[in-house]
Amino acid sequence: MVVALLAISVGAAILSGLVTIYYDVPRQMGAQFRNYGANMILVSSGTDTEFDLDAVQDAVSLISGDELVGVTPYRYETVKIHDQPVVAAGTDMNGARTTSPYWHIEGEWPAEGQALVGKTEAEHLGLKVGSTFNVTYSGEGDEEVTDDFGTDMTVSGILETGGSEEDYIYISLDELEEIAGDGSLDIAEVSVSAVKESLNDYADRINNADLGVSARLVKRVTSSESSVLTKLQALVLIVTIVVLVLTMICVATTMTAVVTERRREIGLRKALGASDGSIIGEFMGEGVMLGIIGGILGAVLGFVFAQFISMNVFSSSISFRPLLLPVTVIVSVAVTGLACLSPVRSAIDVDPALVLKGE
Amino acid sequence: MSLLQLKNISKIYGELKALDDVSLEVENGEWLAIMGPSGSGKSTLMNIIGCMDKPSVGEVILDGRDIAKESDKGLTEIRREKIGLIFQQFHLVNYLTAVENVMVAQYYHSLPDEKEALEALERVGLADRAKHLPSQLSGGEQQRVCIARALINHPEIVLADEPTGNLDEANENIVIDIFKQLHNEGTTLIVVTHDPEVGEVAQRMIVLDHGKIKTDRVNPDFGK
């Protein structure tokens, strides 16, 4: 019986723990995936619409504050450094920290009068952390240079990403405006901690709001996230089912051993007038009690197990779901009940005349 | 009308006839001993009388009901209401005390009543051993607990299978004295035994041989 109780407790603990993780994985994985960059971009919805910070702000106001991780606007202009054409990205550095946490910076994030230079561009221009350079704006096409003397800036850090970001220099939006004059944004990156369906919903809301802003999902990120989540949840589900089946087999084996061990007692009880219903009631009663006790123990142990997994894998705690306690107990009782069917069947088949016979 | 009537019963296992056209009547309050060598059909006859088996052929009328026609559920009910069983191996539940073992029979019959169970133990001289586990009792004491359990629901018939088979002479005499006392109180006793001493103290004795009743005689010295 102790073995059966242990089996049910372990089974219930894994059930409770994995179901907790199953429901918490989207949140945990969402947070993990946000390290890989924005999963939504905002662009202008037409040529005659104003795509500025206000439009971006209006658009992100449609996203739940709990789920919005960060938003970063970008304006790209071609400038000249050491008479070489370079693409300068004006952005909000605080926003970039949240939407692009994977950026590796040798040096510091830029302050006023400073710039972040992509590694490729730094090598091309011969710039290092602490170097100073002069930026001039050549204008688009045949336009005249807006500032003949240019703007002096210092390299605060070299950006390494292994991607196209290394081809740009990054300065604040205000400084780009000072260098290149007024202009509209080209793109805004948005990082949202939500599953694919919610992201689609947010994109639809922004697109239907007629803000002059068009929202698109970064399929590379959202599809990977959705695919990993689906596979992870399927894995958790399969493991849970396998564990429950193993628990059932263990309980059935133990109960069969108990029935075999108590065949004489069962025979005696039947000889004394115990009906099949009484025998079923006694063994199923024991099974249900095992299920209840094992289920409660398992639910508690399962939460500890889930918390341990969450802390070690995702480095964040997990919240207790009260509904999981009755669900775990009910599933444990059902599994125990099913496991008891065969042993109970053999108990009611005991022939008292045979088991109580003579020697 | 007799309490128990067996009319031309046979029990057939394939080609083997464990009982062959046996007819027998047992009156209310009678003390009957069933004797015979191994394989003579004693156990089969006891199982049928104890409602743990049914004959292949014939009628078994117990208190007006034909048990040959009863379902398993019906047999269980008759066993519970009308039969008290005493076993050679005692068959006490080893994790229950003497009084709890007696109360097991009450549990399936009506409601467990410790006071009544203690009285039954007192009747067999074991009131002071009521709280002992079977492992703390001698063989004779265990058999007396078994007798108390058989009597607790006031059965129509007390059916004993080799009740002294595992006892020494002193305990055998104690059990025989209890049987005498039960008979004097009007209890119907059917005792299956190998032991001639146990058989010969009964009021009537039948001897089985190859599934047939070879001898059926009343003890002329009974009661003397």
Coordinates of C-alpha atoms in Angstrom, one line a residue, chain A residues 5 20 57 66 74 78 123 157 188 211 240 289 291 314 317 346 348:
Chain A
L5 CA 0.7 5.6 -2.3
T20 CA 1.7 24.1 -14.0
Q57 CA 2.6 56.0 -29.3
D66 CA 1.4 44.2 -19.0
Y74 CA 14.2 54.2 -36.0
T78 CA 22.7 58.6 -45.0
E123 CA 36.5 48.7 -38.9
G157 CA 30.7 51.7 -27.9
A188 CA 9.4 51.2 -35.1
L211 CA -3.6 55.7 -37.3
T240 CA 2.3 13.6 -18.3
M289 CA -8.5 7.0 -0.2
G291 CA -6.1 8.6 -4.7
F314 CA 13.7 30.1 -16.7
S317 CA 9.2 31.9 -10.0
S346 CA -10.1 -10.8 -9.3
I348 CA -14.9 -10.7 -6.4

